[in-house]
Coordinates of C-alpha atoms in Angstrom, one line a residue:
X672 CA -8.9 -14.7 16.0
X673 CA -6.2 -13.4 17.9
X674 CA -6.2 -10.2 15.6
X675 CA -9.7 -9.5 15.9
X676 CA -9.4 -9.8 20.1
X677 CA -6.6 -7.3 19.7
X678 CA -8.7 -4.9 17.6
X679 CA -12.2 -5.0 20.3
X680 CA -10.1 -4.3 23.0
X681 CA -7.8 -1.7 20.9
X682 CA -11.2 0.2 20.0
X683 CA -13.4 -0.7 22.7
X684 CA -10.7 0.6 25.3
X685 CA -10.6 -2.2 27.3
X686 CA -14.2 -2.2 28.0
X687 CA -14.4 -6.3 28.8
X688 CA -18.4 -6.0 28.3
X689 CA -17.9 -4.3 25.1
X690 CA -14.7 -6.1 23.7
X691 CA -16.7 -9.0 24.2
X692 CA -19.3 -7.7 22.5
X693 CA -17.4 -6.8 19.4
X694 CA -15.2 -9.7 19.4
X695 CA -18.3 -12.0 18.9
X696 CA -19.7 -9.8 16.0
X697 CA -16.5 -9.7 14.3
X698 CA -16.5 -13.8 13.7
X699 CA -19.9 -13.3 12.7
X700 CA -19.0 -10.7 10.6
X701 CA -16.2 -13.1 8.9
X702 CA -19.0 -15.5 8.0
X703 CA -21.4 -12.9 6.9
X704 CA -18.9 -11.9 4.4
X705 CA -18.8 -15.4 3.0
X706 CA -15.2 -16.3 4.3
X707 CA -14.7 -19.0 7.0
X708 CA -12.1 -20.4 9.4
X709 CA -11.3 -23.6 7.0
X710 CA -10.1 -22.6 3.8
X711 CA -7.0 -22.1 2.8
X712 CA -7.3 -18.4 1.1
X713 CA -5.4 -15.6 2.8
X714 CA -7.7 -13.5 2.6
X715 CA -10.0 -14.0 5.3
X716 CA -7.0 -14.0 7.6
X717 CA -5.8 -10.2 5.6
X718 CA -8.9 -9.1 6.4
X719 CA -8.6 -9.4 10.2
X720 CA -4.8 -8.3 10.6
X721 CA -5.7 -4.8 8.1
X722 CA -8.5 -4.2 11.0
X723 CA -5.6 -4.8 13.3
X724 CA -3.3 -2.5 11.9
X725 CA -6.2 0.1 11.3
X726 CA -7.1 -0.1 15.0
X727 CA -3.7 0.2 16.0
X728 CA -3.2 3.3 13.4
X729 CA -5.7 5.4 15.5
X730 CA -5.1 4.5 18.9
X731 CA -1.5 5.3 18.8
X732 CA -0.7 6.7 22.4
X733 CA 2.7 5.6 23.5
X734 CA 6.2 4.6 21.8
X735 CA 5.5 1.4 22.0
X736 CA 2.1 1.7 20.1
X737 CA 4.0 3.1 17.3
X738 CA 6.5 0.1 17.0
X739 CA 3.6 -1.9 17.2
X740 CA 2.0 -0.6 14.1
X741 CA 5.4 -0.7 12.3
X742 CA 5.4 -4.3 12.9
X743 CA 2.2 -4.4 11.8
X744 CA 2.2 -2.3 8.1
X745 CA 5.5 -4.9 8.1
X746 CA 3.8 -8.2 8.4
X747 CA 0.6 -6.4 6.4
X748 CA 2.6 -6.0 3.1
X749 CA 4.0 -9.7 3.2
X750 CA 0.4 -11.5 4.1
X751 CA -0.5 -10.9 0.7
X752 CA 1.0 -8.5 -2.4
X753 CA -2.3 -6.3 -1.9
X754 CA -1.1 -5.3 1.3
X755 CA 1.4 -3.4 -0.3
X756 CA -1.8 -1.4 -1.3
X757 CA -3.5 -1.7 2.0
X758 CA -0.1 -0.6 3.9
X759 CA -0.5 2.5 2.1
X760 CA -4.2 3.0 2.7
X761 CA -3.7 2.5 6.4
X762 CA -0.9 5.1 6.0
X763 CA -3.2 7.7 4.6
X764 CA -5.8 6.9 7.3
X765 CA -2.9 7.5 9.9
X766 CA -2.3 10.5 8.5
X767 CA -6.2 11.9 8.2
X768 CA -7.3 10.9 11.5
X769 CA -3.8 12.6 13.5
X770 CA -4.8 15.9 11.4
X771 CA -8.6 15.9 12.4
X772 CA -7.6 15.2 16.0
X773 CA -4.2 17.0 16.8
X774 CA -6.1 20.6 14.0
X775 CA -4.1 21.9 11.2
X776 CA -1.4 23.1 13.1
X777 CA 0.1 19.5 13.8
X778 CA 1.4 19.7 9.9
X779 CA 4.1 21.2 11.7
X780 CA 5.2 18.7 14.2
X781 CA 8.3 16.9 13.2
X782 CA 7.3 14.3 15.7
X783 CA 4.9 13.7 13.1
X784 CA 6.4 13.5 10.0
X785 CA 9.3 11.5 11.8
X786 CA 6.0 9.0 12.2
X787 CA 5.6 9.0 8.8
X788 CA 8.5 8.6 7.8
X789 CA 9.5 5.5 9.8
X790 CA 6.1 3.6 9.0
X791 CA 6.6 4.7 5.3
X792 CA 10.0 2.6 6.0
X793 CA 8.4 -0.3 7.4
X794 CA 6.7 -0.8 4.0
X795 CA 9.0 -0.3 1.9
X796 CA 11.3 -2.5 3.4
X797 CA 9.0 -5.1 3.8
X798 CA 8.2 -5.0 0.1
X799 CA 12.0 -5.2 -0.7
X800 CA 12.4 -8.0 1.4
X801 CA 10.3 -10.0 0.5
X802 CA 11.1 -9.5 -3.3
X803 CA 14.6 -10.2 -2.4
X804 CA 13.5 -13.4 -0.7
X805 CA 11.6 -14.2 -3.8
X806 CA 14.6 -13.5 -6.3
X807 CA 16.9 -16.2 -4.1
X808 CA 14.5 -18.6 -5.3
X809 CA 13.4 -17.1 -8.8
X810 CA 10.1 -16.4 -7.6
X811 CA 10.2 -13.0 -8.9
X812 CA 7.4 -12.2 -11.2
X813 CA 7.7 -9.0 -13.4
X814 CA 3.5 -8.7 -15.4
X815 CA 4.6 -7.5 -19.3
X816 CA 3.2 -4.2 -18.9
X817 CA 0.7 -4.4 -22.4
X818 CA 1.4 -1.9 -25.1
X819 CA -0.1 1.5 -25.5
X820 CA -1.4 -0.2 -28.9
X821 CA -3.3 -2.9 -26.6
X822 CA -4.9 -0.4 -25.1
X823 CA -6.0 1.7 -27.8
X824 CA -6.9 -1.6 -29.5
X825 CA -10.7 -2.7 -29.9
X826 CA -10.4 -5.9 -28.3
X827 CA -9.3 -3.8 -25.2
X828 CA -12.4 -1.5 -25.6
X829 CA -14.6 -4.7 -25.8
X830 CA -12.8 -6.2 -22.9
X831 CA -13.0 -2.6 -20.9
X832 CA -16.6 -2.2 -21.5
X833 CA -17.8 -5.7 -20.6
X834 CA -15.6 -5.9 -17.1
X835 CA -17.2 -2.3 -16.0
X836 CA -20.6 -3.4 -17.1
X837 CA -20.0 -6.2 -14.5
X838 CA -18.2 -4.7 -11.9
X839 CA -21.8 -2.0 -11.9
X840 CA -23.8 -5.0 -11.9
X841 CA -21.7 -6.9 -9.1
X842 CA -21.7 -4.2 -7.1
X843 CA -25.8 -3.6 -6.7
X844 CA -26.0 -7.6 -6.6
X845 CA -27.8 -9.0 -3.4
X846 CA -25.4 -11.7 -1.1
X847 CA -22.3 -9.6 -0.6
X848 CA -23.0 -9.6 2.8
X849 CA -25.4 -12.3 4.0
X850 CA -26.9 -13.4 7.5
X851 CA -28.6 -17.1 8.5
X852 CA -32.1 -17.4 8.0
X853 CA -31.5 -15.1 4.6
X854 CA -32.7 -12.4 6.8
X855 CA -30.3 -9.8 6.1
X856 CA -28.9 -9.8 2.6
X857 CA -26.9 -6.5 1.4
X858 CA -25.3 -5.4 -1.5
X859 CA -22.0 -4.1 -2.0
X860 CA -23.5 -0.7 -2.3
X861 CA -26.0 -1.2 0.6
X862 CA -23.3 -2.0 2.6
X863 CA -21.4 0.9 1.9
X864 CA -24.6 3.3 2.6
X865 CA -25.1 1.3 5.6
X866 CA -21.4 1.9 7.0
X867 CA -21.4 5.9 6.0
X868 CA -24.8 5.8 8.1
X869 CA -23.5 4.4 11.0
X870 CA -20.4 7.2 10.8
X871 CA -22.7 10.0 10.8
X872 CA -25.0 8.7 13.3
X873 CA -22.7 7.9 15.8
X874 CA -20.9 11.0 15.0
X875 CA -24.0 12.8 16.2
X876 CA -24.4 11.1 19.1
X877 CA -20.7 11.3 20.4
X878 CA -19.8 15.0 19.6
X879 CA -17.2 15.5 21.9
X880 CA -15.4 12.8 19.4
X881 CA -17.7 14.0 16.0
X882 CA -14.3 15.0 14.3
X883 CA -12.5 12.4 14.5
X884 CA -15.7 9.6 13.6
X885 CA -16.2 11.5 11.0
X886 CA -12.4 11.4 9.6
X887 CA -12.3 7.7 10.1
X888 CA -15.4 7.7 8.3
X889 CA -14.3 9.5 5.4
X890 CA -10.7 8.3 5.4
X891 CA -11.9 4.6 5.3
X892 CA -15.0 4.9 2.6
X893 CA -12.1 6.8 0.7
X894 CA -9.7 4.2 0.5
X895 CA -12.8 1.5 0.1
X896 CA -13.3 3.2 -3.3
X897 CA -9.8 3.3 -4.2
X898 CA -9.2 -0.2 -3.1
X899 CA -11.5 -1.7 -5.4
X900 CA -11.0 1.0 -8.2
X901 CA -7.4 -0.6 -8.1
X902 CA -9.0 -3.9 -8.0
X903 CA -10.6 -3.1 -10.9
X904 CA -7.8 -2.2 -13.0
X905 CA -5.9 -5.0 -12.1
X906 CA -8.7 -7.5 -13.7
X907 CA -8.0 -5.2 -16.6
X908 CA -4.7 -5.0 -16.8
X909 CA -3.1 -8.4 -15.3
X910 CA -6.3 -11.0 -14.9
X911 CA -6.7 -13.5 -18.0
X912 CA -9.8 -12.7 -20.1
X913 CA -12.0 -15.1 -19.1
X914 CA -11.0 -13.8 -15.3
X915 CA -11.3 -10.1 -16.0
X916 CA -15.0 -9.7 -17.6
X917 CA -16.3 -11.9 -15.3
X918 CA -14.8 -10.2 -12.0
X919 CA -13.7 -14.2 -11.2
X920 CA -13.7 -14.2 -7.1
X921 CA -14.4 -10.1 -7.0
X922 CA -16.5 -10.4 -3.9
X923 CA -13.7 -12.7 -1.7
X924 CA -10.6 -9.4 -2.5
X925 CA -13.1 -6.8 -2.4
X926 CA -14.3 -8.1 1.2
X927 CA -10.7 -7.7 3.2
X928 CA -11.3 -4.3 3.1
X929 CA -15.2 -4.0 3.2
X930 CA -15.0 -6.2 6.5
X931 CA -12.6 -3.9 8.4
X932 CA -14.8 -0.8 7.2
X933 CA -17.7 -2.1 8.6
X934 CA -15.7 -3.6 11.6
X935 CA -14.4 0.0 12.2
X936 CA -17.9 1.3 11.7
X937 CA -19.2 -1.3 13.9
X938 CA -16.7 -0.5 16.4
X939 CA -17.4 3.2 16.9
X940 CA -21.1 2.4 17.5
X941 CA -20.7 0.0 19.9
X942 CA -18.4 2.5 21.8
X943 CA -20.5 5.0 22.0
X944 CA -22.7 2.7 23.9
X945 CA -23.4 4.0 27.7
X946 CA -20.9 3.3 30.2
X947 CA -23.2 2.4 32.5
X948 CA -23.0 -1.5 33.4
X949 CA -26.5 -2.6 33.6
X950 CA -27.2 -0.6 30.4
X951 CA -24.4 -2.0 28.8
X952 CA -24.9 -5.8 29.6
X953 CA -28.5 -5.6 28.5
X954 CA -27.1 -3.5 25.5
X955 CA -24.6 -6.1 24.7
X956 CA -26.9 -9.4 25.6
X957 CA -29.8 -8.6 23.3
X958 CA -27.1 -7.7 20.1
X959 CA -25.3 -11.1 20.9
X960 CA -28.2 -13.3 21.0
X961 CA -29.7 -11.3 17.9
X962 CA -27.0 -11.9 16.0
X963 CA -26.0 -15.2 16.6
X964 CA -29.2 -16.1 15.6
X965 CA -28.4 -14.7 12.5
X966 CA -25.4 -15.9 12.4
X967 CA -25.0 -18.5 9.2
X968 CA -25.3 -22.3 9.7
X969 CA -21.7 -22.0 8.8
X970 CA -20.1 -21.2 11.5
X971 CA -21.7 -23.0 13.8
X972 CA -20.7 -26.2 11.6
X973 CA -17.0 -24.6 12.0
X974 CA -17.4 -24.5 15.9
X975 CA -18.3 -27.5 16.3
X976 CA -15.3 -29.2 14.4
X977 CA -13.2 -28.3 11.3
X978 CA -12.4 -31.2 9.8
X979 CA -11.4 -31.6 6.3
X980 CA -14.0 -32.8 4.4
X981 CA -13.1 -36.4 2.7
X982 CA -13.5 -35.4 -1.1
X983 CA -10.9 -31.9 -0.4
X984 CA -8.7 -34.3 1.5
X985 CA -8.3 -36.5 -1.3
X986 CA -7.9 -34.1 -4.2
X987 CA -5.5 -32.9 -1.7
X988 CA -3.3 -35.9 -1.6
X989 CA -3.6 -36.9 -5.2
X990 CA -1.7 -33.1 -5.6
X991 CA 1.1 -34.2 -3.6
X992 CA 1.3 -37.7 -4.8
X993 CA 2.3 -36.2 -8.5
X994 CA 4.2 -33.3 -6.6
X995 CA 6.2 -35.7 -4.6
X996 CA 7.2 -37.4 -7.9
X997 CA 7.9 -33.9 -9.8
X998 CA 9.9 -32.7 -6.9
X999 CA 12.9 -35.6 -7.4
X1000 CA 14.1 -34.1 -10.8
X1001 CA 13.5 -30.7 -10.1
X1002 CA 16.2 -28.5 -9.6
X1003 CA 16.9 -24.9 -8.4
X1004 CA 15.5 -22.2 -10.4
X1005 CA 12.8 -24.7 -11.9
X1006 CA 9.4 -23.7 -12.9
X1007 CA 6.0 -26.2 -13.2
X1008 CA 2.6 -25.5 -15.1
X1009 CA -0.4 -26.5 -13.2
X1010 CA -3.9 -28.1 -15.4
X1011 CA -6.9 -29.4 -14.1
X1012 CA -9.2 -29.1 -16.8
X1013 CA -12.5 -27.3 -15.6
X1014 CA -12.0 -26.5 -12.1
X1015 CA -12.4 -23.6 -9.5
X1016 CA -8.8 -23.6 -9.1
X1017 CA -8.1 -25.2 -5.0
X1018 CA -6.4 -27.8 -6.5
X1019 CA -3.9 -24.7 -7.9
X1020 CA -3.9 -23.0 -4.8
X1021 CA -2.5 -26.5 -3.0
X1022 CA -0.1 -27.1 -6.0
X1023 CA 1.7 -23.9 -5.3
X1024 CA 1.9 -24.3 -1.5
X1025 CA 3.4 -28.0 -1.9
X1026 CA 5.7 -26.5 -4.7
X1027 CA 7.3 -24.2 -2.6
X1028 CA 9.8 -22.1 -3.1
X1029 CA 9.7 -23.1 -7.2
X1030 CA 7.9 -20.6 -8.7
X1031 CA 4.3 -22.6 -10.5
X1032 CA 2.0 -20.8 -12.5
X1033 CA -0.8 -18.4 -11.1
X1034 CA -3.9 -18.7 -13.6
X1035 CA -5.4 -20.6 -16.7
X1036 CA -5.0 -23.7 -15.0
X1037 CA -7.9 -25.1 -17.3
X1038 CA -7.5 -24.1 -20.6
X1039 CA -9.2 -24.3 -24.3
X1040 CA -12.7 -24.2 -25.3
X1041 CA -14.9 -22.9 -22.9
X1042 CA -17.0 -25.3 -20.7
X1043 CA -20.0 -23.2 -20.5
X1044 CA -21.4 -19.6 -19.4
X1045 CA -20.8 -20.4 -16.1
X1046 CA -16.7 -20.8 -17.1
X1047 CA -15.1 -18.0 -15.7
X1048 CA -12.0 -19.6 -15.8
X1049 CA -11.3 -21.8 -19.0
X1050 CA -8.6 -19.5 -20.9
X1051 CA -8.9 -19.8 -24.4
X1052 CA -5.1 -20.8 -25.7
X1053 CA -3.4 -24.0 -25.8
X1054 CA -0.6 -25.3 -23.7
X1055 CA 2.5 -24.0 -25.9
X1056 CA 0.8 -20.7 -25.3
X1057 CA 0.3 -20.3 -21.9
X1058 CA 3.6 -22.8 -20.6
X1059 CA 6.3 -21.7 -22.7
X1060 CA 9.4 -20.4 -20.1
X1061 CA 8.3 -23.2 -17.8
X1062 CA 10.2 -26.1 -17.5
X1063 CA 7.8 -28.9 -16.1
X1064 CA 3.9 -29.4 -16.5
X1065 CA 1.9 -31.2 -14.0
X1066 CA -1.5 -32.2 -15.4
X1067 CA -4.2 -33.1 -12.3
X1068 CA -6.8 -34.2 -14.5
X1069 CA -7.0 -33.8 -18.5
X1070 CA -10.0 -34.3 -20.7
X1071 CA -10.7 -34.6 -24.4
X1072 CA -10.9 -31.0 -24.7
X1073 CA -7.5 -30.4 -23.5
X1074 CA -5.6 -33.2 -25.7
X1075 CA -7.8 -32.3 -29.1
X1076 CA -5.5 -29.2 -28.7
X1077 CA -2.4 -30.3 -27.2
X1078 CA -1.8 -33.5 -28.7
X1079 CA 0.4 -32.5 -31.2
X1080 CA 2.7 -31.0 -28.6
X1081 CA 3.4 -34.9 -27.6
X1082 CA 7.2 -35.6 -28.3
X1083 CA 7.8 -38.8 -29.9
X1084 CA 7.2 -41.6 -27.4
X1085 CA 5.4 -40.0 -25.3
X1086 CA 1.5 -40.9 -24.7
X1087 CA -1.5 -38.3 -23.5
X1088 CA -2.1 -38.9 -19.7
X1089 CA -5.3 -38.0 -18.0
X1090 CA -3.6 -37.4 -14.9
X1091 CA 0.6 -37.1 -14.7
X1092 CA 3.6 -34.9 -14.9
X1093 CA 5.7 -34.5 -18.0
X1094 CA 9.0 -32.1 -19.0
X1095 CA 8.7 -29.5 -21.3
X1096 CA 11.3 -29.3 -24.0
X1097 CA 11.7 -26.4 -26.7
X1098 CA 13.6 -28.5 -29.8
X1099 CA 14.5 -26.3 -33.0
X1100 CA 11.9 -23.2 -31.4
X1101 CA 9.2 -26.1 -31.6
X1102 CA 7.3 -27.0 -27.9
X1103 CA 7.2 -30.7 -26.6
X1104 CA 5.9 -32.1 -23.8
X1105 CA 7.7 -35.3 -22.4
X1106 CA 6.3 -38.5 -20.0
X1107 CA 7.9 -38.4 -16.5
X1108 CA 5.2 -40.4 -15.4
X1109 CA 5.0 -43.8 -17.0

C-alpha cells in the first residue's frame, strides 16, 4: 500500500485530488489482476514496489531521488529472483526515457553514465549479496543447465511445441484482467492494446510531454514482451514438465509486470487531466464511484477484515506441527523434500517459510501418476528420482498413488505413513526412506 501511495504522488506530482484518485484505482487494479492483500505470494507485493521503482526511475530530479532509486533496484532484485530481471528492465527504461527527454546529445553527459553506472551497482550487488547470504546457509541453487542433446532431442520439440501452443492460447484467453459484475473482462493481449492506446492518446493530448509518453510507452510494452518472453523460456528450460506445457500459475508472474504497465499507463492519463479543481474533482468523483463499483466482491471482503480462513489456518498448523518435529534433528547444511500428494502447492509455499534458512525443495511436491487433465502439477517420477541429494522427506499427506511407487523405498522397519517425516538414507548407491515419526 505504502508503495503504491508513493507512486500516485511520484507521478501525479503531488496533485492530492489526483494522487487520490490513482491511489484508489491502483488497489483496484491489484484485485482486477486477480492478486489480493491475503495471500502469501510475493508477487502481488513485486508488483507494487516495480511500479515504485519505475515511478521513481522517471521522476528523478534531485540527488536524493537518485539514492532513492538505488535503494529501490536494491531491495527490487531481493523481493524475488525475477527482480534481477525486472532491475534491469527498469534500468533500460531509465535509460530510454532520460534520452527522449534530455535529445541525443545527453549520450554525452558523464553525469549520465555515472547514473548508470552506480544503479547498474546497486544490482549487482544486491544479487551478490544475497547469493552470499544464501551460500552461508547452503541455499544456493545452481539449475543443471540441460544438454545441447536435450535440446535437439524430440521430447524437447514435443515439450517446445505444446508450451508455445499454450502460452498463444493463454495469452488471447478472457479473465487476465477482470472487474466485479464480470463487466470488464480482458485478455492478455486486450490489455496490452488497451495500454499502447492509452499511450498514444494521451500523448496526443499532452504534446508539450508527447516525447517522453511516448518513450515510456514504448520502453515499458518493450520490456512487457521481453519479460514474459523470458518467462517463457524459463517454463522451458527450468519448470517441471507437467509445469511447463501447462504455463502452471503463468497469469499470477506475468501480472507484476502487466499491472505496473497499465498503472504507468493509467498514470499518464490521469495526469493529463485539467488542472482545474472543479474539473478535476468531478473528473476524479465519477472514475472513483465507477470503478469501485466494478471493483470485485473481493476486495471489499478484504476491507472489511482479513482473517485467515479456518480450513488455510489449519493446513497451516498441521505444516508446522511435522516441521517443529523435523527441525530437532536437523542440522546445518540440511535439506528436506516436501509431498502432498495432489495439491496446488500453499502447503509448499508455507513449508519453505517455516523451514527457513534450510534449503527445501521448490516443485513436484505431488508426484506419480497423474490425477487428471486438470493436473498441472503431478510430476511423473518417483521419490528416489526427484529427492535424491536431500537429506530429510516431510510427507503432508500421502495416498495410494504415492506408496504403489515408493513403497519399495521403505527401509526395513519402517512402515508407509499417510502423513509424517522420515530420513533419507543412500545404503550401497540404493535410496531408503526411514520413520522419524512413529
Amino acid at each position: 500500500m505504502s508503495a503504491l501511495l508513493f507512486s500516485a504522488s511520484r507521478l501525479t506530482k503531488g496533485n492530492l485530488v489526483k494522487t487520490a484518485l490513482l491511489f484508489v484505482l491502483s488497489i483496484v487494479f491489484v484485485y482486477s489482476f486477480n492478486y489480493s492483500l491475503s495471500n502469501i505470494y510475493a508477487d502481488s507485493l513485486l508488483a507494487a514496489y516495480l511500479t515504485a521503482t519505475l515511478a521513481t526511475a522517471i521522476t528523478i530530479k534531485r540527488k536524493t531521488d537518485l539514492a532513492i532509486l538505488f535503494l529501490a533496484m536494491f531491495v527490487l532484485v531481493l523481493v524475488k529472483q525475477i527482480g534481477l530481471v525486472l532491475s534491469l528492465l527498469v534500468l533500460f527504461t531509465f535509460f530510454s526515457y532520460n534520452i527522449a527527454k534530455y535529445g541525443v546529445g545527453h549520450l554525452k553527459n558523464k553525469k549520465f553514465y555515472l547514473q548508470i553506472i552506480i544503479l547498474s551497482i546497486a544490482i549487482i550487488v544486491s544479487y551478490y549479496s544475497w547469493s552470499i547470504y544464501l551460500s552461508i546457509y547452503s541455499q544456493v541453487e545452481n539449475p543443471i543447465p540441460k544438454s545441447l542433446d536435450y535440446f535437439m532431442s524430440s521430447e524437447f520439440h514435443s515439450k517446445f511445441e505444446a508450451t508455445v501452443n499454450e502460452f498463444i492460447a493463454r495469452i488471447f484467453n478472457n479473465g487476465y484482467f477482470n472487474t466485479g459484475h464480470g463487466i470488464i473482462n480482458l485478455s492478455f493481449i486486450t490489455l496490452l492494446i488497451a495500454c499502447v492506446l492509452v499511450f498514444v492518446v494521451t500523448s496526443i493530448i499532452n504534446k508539450k510531454q508527447s516525447k517522453e509518453i511516448i518513450t515510456i510507452g514504448l520502453s515499458m510494452v518493450f520490456s512487457f514482451a521481453l519479460y514474459n518472453l523470458f518467462l517463457l523460456f524459463c517454463y522451458l528450460v527450468f519448470f517441471s514438465e507437467y509445469e511447463c506445457v501447462r504455463l502452471a500459475s503463468f497469469e499470477r508472474y506475468s501480472a507484476t509486470y502487466s499491472y505496473a504497465l497499465f498503472f504507468m499507463a493509467s498514470a499518464i492519463l490521469i495526469s493529463s487531466l485539467p488542472e482545474k479543481k472543479i474539473a478535476s474533482l468531478i473528473y476524479s468523483v465519477v472514475i472513483i464511484v465507477s470503478i469501485l463499483y466494478l471493483s470485485p466482491e473481493k476486495m471489499f471482503k478484504d476491507f472489511q477484515k482479513i482473517v485467515p480462513g479456518e480450513y488455510n489456518y489449519q493446513r497451516r498448523m498441521n505444516v508446522e506441527r511435522l516441521v517443529a518435529e523435523l527441525r530437532g534433528y536437523m542440522k546445518e547444511g540440511d535439506t528436506s523434500y516436501f509431498i502432498y500428494q495432489n495439491s496446488n502447492g500453499f502447503e509448499n509455499f508455507v513449508y519453505s517459510y517455516l523451514q527457513l534458512p534450510f534449503k527445501t525443495s521448490r516443485d513436484c511436491w505431488t508426484i506419480g501418476k497423474s490425477y487428471g487433465n486438470d493436473d498441472i502439477y503431478t510430476c511423473n517420477r518417483n521419490i528416489s528420482e526427484v529427492a535424491s541429494g536431500y537429506k530429510y522427506l516431510t510427507i503432508y499427506k500421502a495416498d495410494d498413488n504415492f506408496w504403489n511407487d515408493n513403497k519399495k523405498f521403505l527401509s526395513e522397519g519402517s512402515s508407509a505413513m499417510e502423513s509424517g517425516n522420515y530420513k533419507i538414507e543412500i545404503t550401497d548407491g540404493k535410496f531408503y526412506l526411514k520413520n522419524i515419526t512413529q
